[in-house]
Amino acid sequence: MKIEIVKNILDANDQVASLNREFLDTLKVFTINIMSSPGAGKTSLILETVRRLDSLVAVIEGDVASSIDSEKMADSGIPVVQINTGGNCHLDASMVREAIKKLSLNGIRYLFIENVGNLICPASFDLGEHIRVAISSVPEGDDKPYKYPGLFSMVDAVILNKMDLMPYIDFDYERFRNGITAVNKKAKIFQISCKTTEGIDAWVEWLKSENPYR
Amino acid sequence: MHELAVTEDIIRIVTEASKGKKVKAIELVIGDLSSFLDESIQFYFDLLTKSTPLEGASLIFKRVSVKLRCYNCQKEFIPDETYICPYCKNIGGDIIEGREFYIESIEVEDEDRDS
């Protein structure tokens, strides 16, 4: 006997994500899910961004292991909760739910969630964020959007980091941009360098303009 | 690796829907933009369903290719890696298929001929 089900397998995750979003909305905490491969500059970008925001900020750090990134945040005086996924390659909505409980979010206007460094798995899991941002970096090459369309197709902004290395690397920016717009017309693209701080102001201005709670 | 969690979700949904009956087959629809691999789901499924009514059920994977609706001419096409529309040569389009990740149906043993 055949039984029709037609049920989204990620339904349980999506339901928890919706609860997270409702909770964050109630507290007026604008939440940003940051995804990239390892070493593209998620932590550096968050640190540079926080310096330019005139509101209170908190961070959730997702890593397979270690607390290196959260220590960097704490050193800068940023409230941070570390999630160690214990081998899991992405954060899911329940992990974020637990992390949110540990943070004092009163007065916080921006919550950055630094996802596990990975361009594949995080794309599938809604965490309850308000916007999604992908970081790619020049040394990774201009082909990343073509290789990981799942992720690049569902973000609100793409940040191309390490622009200061452009003179040393064969990177076709046109090709990179076309790979994003091919599957995602609405994504804003920012060219930045966390090292020289080139382009960061433009990104921060955009981020502020997206935050309805600032 | 992340197929472990989603395979647990699949097993939970099928266990609820099959109400203790022996499950013979599960049809899964997976879009190419979703990040899940058939082989990994099969691996974890076999591992996790030992000695349950789901043991030995065949997983039928229905893969769905990415399909775009051209930004320019609005015609639908299955892109190659250049994302160039075969009709008007413009690049890219809105994604209309390829993100699927759901259980379509299950087949359970009929009650009147239980072995």
Short mmCIF file of C-alpha atoms in Angstrom, two decimals:
data_model
loop_
_atom_site.label_atom_id
_atom_site.label_comp_id
_atom_site.label_asym_id
_atom_site.label_seq_id
_atom_site.Cartn_x
_atom_site.Cartn_y
_atom_site.Cartn_z
CA MET A 1 0.00 0.00 0.00
CA LYS A 2 1.37 3.37 -1.04
CA ILE A 3 0.98 6.34 1.28
CA GLU A 4 1.48 9.86 -0.10
CA ILE A 5 3.37 11.99 2.38
CA VAL A 6 4.96 14.97 0.58
CA LYS A 7 6.72 16.27 3.66
CA ASN A 8 9.75 18.53 3.74
CA ILE A 9 12.50 16.56 5.46
CA LEU A 10 13.93 19.70 7.06
CA ASP A 11 10.53 20.66 8.47
CA ALA A 12 11.62 20.12 12.09
CA ASN A 13 14.64 22.39 11.63
CA ASP A 14 12.58 25.01 9.80
CA GLN A 15 10.02 25.11 12.62
CA VAL A 16 12.70 25.76 15.24
CA ALA A 17 14.21 28.38 12.91
CA SER A 18 10.85 30.16 12.77
CA LEU A 19 10.68 30.18 16.57
CA ASN A 20 14.19 31.64 16.71
CA ARG A 21 13.22 34.36 14.24
CA GLU A 22 10.08 35.26 16.21
CA PHE A 23 12.10 35.44 19.42
CA LEU A 24 14.78 37.65 17.83
CA ASP A 25 12.10 39.88 16.31
CA THR A 26 10.50 40.33 19.71
CA LEU A 27 13.83 41.49 21.13
CA LYS A 28 14.60 43.56 17.98
CA VAL A 29 17.85 41.71 17.36
CA PHE A 30 18.80 41.83 13.67
CA THR A 31 20.51 38.53 12.95
CA ILE A 32 23.05 37.77 10.24
CA ASN A 33 24.12 34.26 9.22
CA ILE A 34 27.66 34.42 7.83
CA MET A 35 28.84 31.54 5.68
CA SER A 36 32.09 30.87 3.85
CA SER A 37 34.81 28.30 3.38
CA PRO A 38 37.43 28.04 6.15
CA GLY A 39 39.81 30.98 6.13
CA ALA A 40 37.80 33.33 3.88
CA GLY A 41 37.63 35.91 6.66
CA LYS A 42 34.41 35.48 8.64
CA THR A 43 35.97 36.37 11.99
CA SER A 44 37.99 39.28 10.55
CA LEU A 45 34.91 40.66 8.82
CA ILE A 46 32.83 40.49 11.99
CA LEU A 47 35.56 42.27 13.99
CA GLU A 48 35.95 45.02 11.38
CA THR A 49 32.18 45.41 11.10
CA VAL A 50 31.56 45.63 14.84
CA ARG A 51 34.07 48.50 15.10
CA ARG A 52 31.94 50.50 12.69
CA LEU A 53 28.53 49.83 14.21
CA ASP A 54 27.24 52.26 16.78
CA SER A 55 24.96 49.66 18.40
CA LEU A 56 25.41 46.73 20.74
CA VAL A 57 26.48 43.52 19.06
CA ALA A 58 26.70 39.84 20.02
CA VAL A 59 28.23 36.88 18.23
CA ILE A 60 27.54 33.16 18.02
CA GLU A 61 30.61 31.25 16.90
CA GLY A 62 30.14 27.91 15.19
CA ASP A 63 33.16 25.66 14.87
CA VAL A 64 33.75 21.95 14.64
CA ALA A 65 36.21 22.31 17.52
CA SER A 66 38.22 24.95 19.44
CA SER A 67 37.34 28.37 20.84
CA ILE A 68 40.00 30.35 18.97
CA ASP A 69 37.48 32.58 17.21
CA SER A 70 35.34 33.22 20.26
CA GLU A 71 38.44 34.20 22.23
CA LYS A 72 39.19 36.81 19.55
CA MET A 73 35.66 38.17 19.96
CA ALA A 74 35.85 38.16 23.76
CA ASP A 75 39.23 39.97 23.59
CA SER A 76 37.44 42.74 21.71
CA GLY A 77 34.79 42.93 24.43
CA ILE A 78 32.04 41.36 22.32
CA PRO A 79 29.53 39.04 24.07
CA VAL A 80 30.03 35.67 22.44
CA VAL A 81 28.78 32.11 22.72
CA GLN A 82 30.77 29.28 21.21
CA ILE A 83 29.01 26.31 19.65
CA ASN A 84 31.26 23.34 19.03
CA THR A 85 29.43 21.06 16.63
CA GLY A 86 31.63 18.07 17.44
CA GLY A 87 32.31 17.13 13.85
CA ASN A 88 29.05 18.36 12.37
CA CYS A 89 29.67 20.48 9.30
CA HIS A 90 27.02 23.14 9.85
CA LEU A 91 24.93 24.85 12.51
CA ASP A 92 21.26 23.97 12.76
CA ALA A 93 18.35 25.86 14.27
CA SER A 94 18.34 23.92 17.57
CA MET A 95 22.02 24.67 18.22
CA VAL A 96 21.33 28.35 17.65
CA ARG A 97 18.29 28.15 19.94
CA GLU A 98 20.50 26.85 22.76
CA ALA A 99 23.12 29.51 22.09
CA ILE A 100 20.56 32.34 22.10
CA LYS A 101 19.44 31.25 25.58
CA LYS A 102 22.98 31.73 26.88
CA LEU A 103 23.33 35.28 25.54
CA SER A 104 21.97 38.32 27.24
CA LEU A 105 20.31 39.94 24.22
CA ASN A 106 18.81 42.96 25.95
CA GLY A 107 19.68 46.04 23.92
CA ILE A 108 21.61 44.00 21.35
CA ARG A 109 20.80 45.25 17.83
CA TYR A 110 23.03 42.98 15.73
CA LEU A 111 23.65 39.26 16.24
CA PHE A 112 26.26 37.72 13.97
CA ILE A 113 26.18 33.95 13.59
CA GLU A 114 29.50 32.71 12.27
CA ASN A 115 28.61 29.41 10.65
CA VAL A 116 31.02 26.48 10.35
CA GLY A 117 33.50 27.08 7.53
CA ASN A 118 31.91 25.18 4.67
CA LEU A 119 30.23 26.19 1.39
CA ILE A 120 27.94 23.18 1.13
CA CYS A 121 26.01 22.16 4.21
CA PRO A 122 25.12 25.49 5.89
CA ALA A 123 23.05 26.42 2.83
CA SER A 124 20.39 23.86 3.70
CA PHE A 125 19.74 24.88 7.29
CA ASP A 126 17.66 27.91 8.17
CA LEU A 127 18.80 29.17 11.59
CA GLY A 128 16.17 31.87 12.07
CA GLU A 129 18.43 34.65 10.79
CA HIS A 130 17.14 37.77 9.01
CA ILE A 131 19.79 37.92 6.32
CA ARG A 132 22.40 35.55 4.92
CA VAL A 133 25.82 36.62 3.82
CA ALA A 134 28.43 34.60 1.94
CA ILE A 135 32.10 35.53 2.04
CA SER A 136 34.41 34.42 -0.72
CA SER A 137 38.04 35.46 -0.92
CA VAL A 138 40.25 36.22 -3.89
CA PRO A 139 42.74 33.34 -3.32
CA GLU A 140 39.87 30.83 -3.47
CA GLY A 141 39.39 31.65 -7.14
CA ASP A 142 36.62 33.11 -9.29
CA ASP A 143 34.85 29.78 -9.78
CA LYS A 144 33.28 29.41 -6.32
CA PRO A 145 29.76 30.57 -7.30
CA TYR A 146 29.74 28.00 -10.11
CA LYS A 147 30.83 25.19 -7.81
CA TYR A 148 28.49 26.02 -4.93
CA PRO A 149 25.33 27.44 -6.52
CA GLY A 150 23.20 26.10 -3.66
CA LEU A 151 24.80 28.53 -1.23
CA PHE A 152 25.32 31.52 -3.53
CA SER A 153 21.72 31.32 -4.75
CA MET A 154 20.21 31.89 -1.31
CA VAL A 155 22.23 34.76 0.18
CA ASP A 156 21.33 38.43 0.43
CA ALA A 157 24.90 39.62 0.03
CA VAL A 158 28.23 38.26 -1.17
CA ILE A 159 31.44 39.72 0.16
CA LEU A 160 34.60 39.25 -1.83
CA ASN A 161 37.41 39.56 0.72
CA LYS A 162 41.19 39.88 0.37
CA MET A 163 40.93 42.31 -2.54
CA ASP A 164 44.48 43.44 -1.64
CA LEU A 165 45.71 40.13 -3.12
CA MET A 166 44.11 40.78 -6.52
CA PRO A 167 47.40 41.90 -8.19
CA TYR A 168 48.99 38.54 -7.38
CA ILE A 169 46.19 36.19 -8.38
CA ASP A 170 44.45 35.36 -11.65
CA PHE A 171 40.96 36.26 -10.61
CA ASP A 172 38.35 37.23 -13.20
CA TYR A 173 35.92 39.43 -11.27
CA GLU A 174 33.46 39.51 -14.17
CA ARG A 175 33.28 35.73 -14.15
CA PHE A 176 32.81 35.67 -10.38
CA ARG A 177 30.00 38.23 -10.52
CA ASN A 178 28.26 36.47 -13.42
CA GLY A 179 28.31 33.21 -11.45
CA ILE A 180 26.41 34.89 -8.63
CA THR A 181 23.88 36.84 -10.68
CA ALA A 182 23.18 33.75 -12.81
CA VAL A 183 21.37 32.19 -9.86
CA ASN A 184 20.78 35.21 -7.63
CA LYS A 185 19.80 38.52 -9.16
CA LYS A 186 19.17 40.31 -5.87
CA ALA A 187 22.45 39.60 -4.04
CA LYS A 188 24.48 42.71 -3.25
CA ILE A 189 28.19 42.21 -3.94
CA PHE A 190 30.88 43.99 -1.93
CA GLN A 191 34.60 43.99 -2.71
CA ILE A 192 36.57 44.43 0.48
CA SER A 193 39.85 43.79 2.24
CA CYS A 194 39.83 43.22 5.98
CA LYS A 195 43.57 43.85 5.92
CA THR A 196 43.52 47.30 4.28
CA THR A 197 39.86 47.94 5.32
CA GLU A 198 39.08 48.93 1.73
CA GLY A 199 35.36 48.63 0.98
CA ILE A 200 34.26 47.81 4.52
CA ASP A 201 32.44 51.09 5.08
CA ALA A 202 30.18 50.46 2.09
CA TRP A 203 29.27 47.01 3.41
CA VAL A 204 28.57 48.35 6.89
CA GLU A 205 26.37 51.14 5.52
CA TRP A 206 24.35 48.56 3.60
CA LEU A 207 24.07 46.33 6.66
CA LYS A 208 22.77 49.24 8.73
CA SER A 209 20.23 50.07 6.06
CA GLU A 210 18.95 46.49 6.16
CA ASN A 211 18.42 46.52 9.94
CA PRO A 212 14.83 47.51 10.73
CA TYR A 213 15.61 47.70 14.47
CA ARG A 214 18.59 50.02 14.56
CA MET B 1 28.50 13.92 7.39
CA HIS B 2 25.40 16.08 7.63
CA GLU B 3 23.27 13.35 6.10
CA LEU B 4 23.20 11.72 9.54
CA ALA B 5 20.86 14.36 10.95
CA VAL B 6 18.58 14.44 7.93
CA THR B 7 18.43 10.65 7.76
CA GLU B 8 17.22 10.69 11.37
CA ASP B 9 14.53 13.17 10.26
CA ILE B 10 13.54 10.88 7.38
CA ILE B 11 13.27 7.90 9.73
CA ARG B 12 11.20 9.89 12.22
CA ILE B 13 8.74 11.08 9.54
CA VAL B 14 8.41 7.62 7.98
CA THR B 15 8.02 5.92 11.37
CA GLU B 16 5.13 8.26 12.22
CA ALA B 17 3.45 7.81 8.85
CA SER B 18 3.80 4.02 8.68
CA LYS B 19 2.28 3.42 12.13
CA GLY B 20 4.31 0.32 12.92
CA LYS B 21 3.76 -1.40 9.58
CA LYS B 22 6.68 -2.89 7.71
CA VAL B 23 7.98 -0.31 5.25
CA LYS B 24 8.91 -1.58 1.79
CA ALA B 25 9.95 1.59 -0.01
CA ILE B 26 10.48 5.30 0.54
CA GLU B 27 10.46 7.78 -2.32
CA LEU B 28 12.70 10.80 -1.73
CA VAL B 29 12.79 13.83 -4.00
CA ILE B 30 16.13 15.64 -3.90
CA GLY B 31 17.00 18.71 -5.94
CA ASP B 32 20.54 19.11 -7.20
CA LEU B 33 20.88 22.41 -5.32
CA SER B 34 20.22 20.73 -2.00
CA SER B 35 23.44 19.50 -0.51
CA PHE B 36 22.47 15.91 0.21
CA LEU B 37 24.06 12.82 -1.27
CA ASP B 38 22.07 9.66 -2.04
CA GLU B 39 24.89 7.33 -1.00
CA SER B 40 25.33 8.96 2.39
CA ILE B 41 21.61 8.89 3.16
CA GLN B 42 21.54 5.22 2.15
CA PHE B 43 24.54 4.48 4.38
CA TYR B 44 23.04 6.07 7.49
CA PHE B 45 19.59 4.67 6.73
CA ASP B 46 20.90 1.10 6.66
CA LEU B 47 22.82 1.71 9.86
CA LEU B 48 19.99 3.34 11.80
CA THR B 49 17.09 1.09 10.78
CA LYS B 50 18.55 -2.28 11.85
CA SER B 51 15.87 -4.30 13.69
CA THR B 52 13.14 -1.72 13.04
CA PRO B 53 10.08 -1.93 10.72
CA LEU B 54 12.06 0.21 8.30
CA GLU B 55 14.92 -2.25 7.95
CA GLY B 56 15.50 -3.28 4.35
CA ALA B 57 13.16 -0.66 2.87
CA SER B 58 14.35 0.51 -0.53
CA LEU B 59 15.18 4.15 -0.79
CA ILE B 60 14.11 5.47 -4.17
CA PHE B 61 15.96 8.67 -4.97
CA LYS B 62 14.31 10.99 -7.48
CA ARG B 63 16.88 13.62 -8.37
CA VAL B 64 15.60 16.92 -9.73
CA SER B 65 17.88 18.95 -12.01
CA VAL B 66 18.23 22.67 -11.55
CA LYS B 67 15.81 24.52 -13.80
CA LEU B 68 15.90 28.26 -14.39
CA ARG B 69 13.44 30.72 -15.89
CA CYS B 70 15.54 33.06 -18.01
CA TYR B 71 15.71 36.61 -16.62
CA ASN B 72 15.47 37.94 -20.16
CA CYS B 73 13.18 35.79 -22.33
CA GLN B 74 11.36 33.99 -19.47
CA LYS B 75 11.82 30.59 -21.13
CA GLU B 76 12.67 27.67 -18.86
CA PHE B 77 15.96 25.84 -19.28
CA ILE B 78 18.25 23.38 -17.53
CA PRO B 79 21.54 25.24 -17.24
CA ASP B 80 25.02 23.96 -17.92
CA GLU B 81 27.89 25.45 -15.96
CA THR B 82 27.84 28.67 -17.99
CA TYR B 83 24.17 29.39 -17.05
CA ILE B 84 23.69 30.80 -20.58
CA CYS B 85 20.08 30.61 -21.77
CA PRO B 86 19.96 28.41 -24.91
CA TYR B 87 17.17 30.56 -26.39
CA CYS B 88 18.40 34.14 -25.99
CA LYS B 89 22.03 33.71 -24.75
CA ASN B 90 21.43 35.85 -21.67
CA ILE B 91 23.05 34.62 -18.43
CA GLY B 92 21.01 33.19 -15.59
CA GLY B 93 17.45 33.04 -14.35
CA ASP B 94 15.15 32.53 -11.40
CA ILE B 95 15.45 29.08 -9.87
CA ILE B 96 12.19 27.21 -10.36
CA GLU B 97 13.39 23.68 -9.62
CA GLY B 98 16.37 22.13 -7.87
CA ARG B 99 15.88 22.95 -4.19
CA GLU B 100 13.52 20.05 -3.43
CA PHE B 101 14.17 17.90 -0.39
CA TYR B 102 11.10 15.97 0.66
CA ILE B 103 9.57 12.56 1.17
CA GLU B 104 7.04 11.99 -1.58
CA SER B 105 5.52 8.70 -0.51
CA ILE B 106 6.14 5.45 1.29
CA GLU B 107 5.04 1.92 0.52
CA VAL B 108 4.02 -0.25 3.47
CA GLU B 109 3.12 -3.92 3.68
CA ASP B 110 -0.63 -4.55 3.29
CA GLU B 111 -2.26 -5.56 6.57
CA ASP B 112 -4.27 -8.50 5.12
CA ARG B 113 -1.22 -10.39 3.94
CA ASP B 114 1.25 -9.91 6.73
CA SER B 115 3.89 -12.53 6.87
#
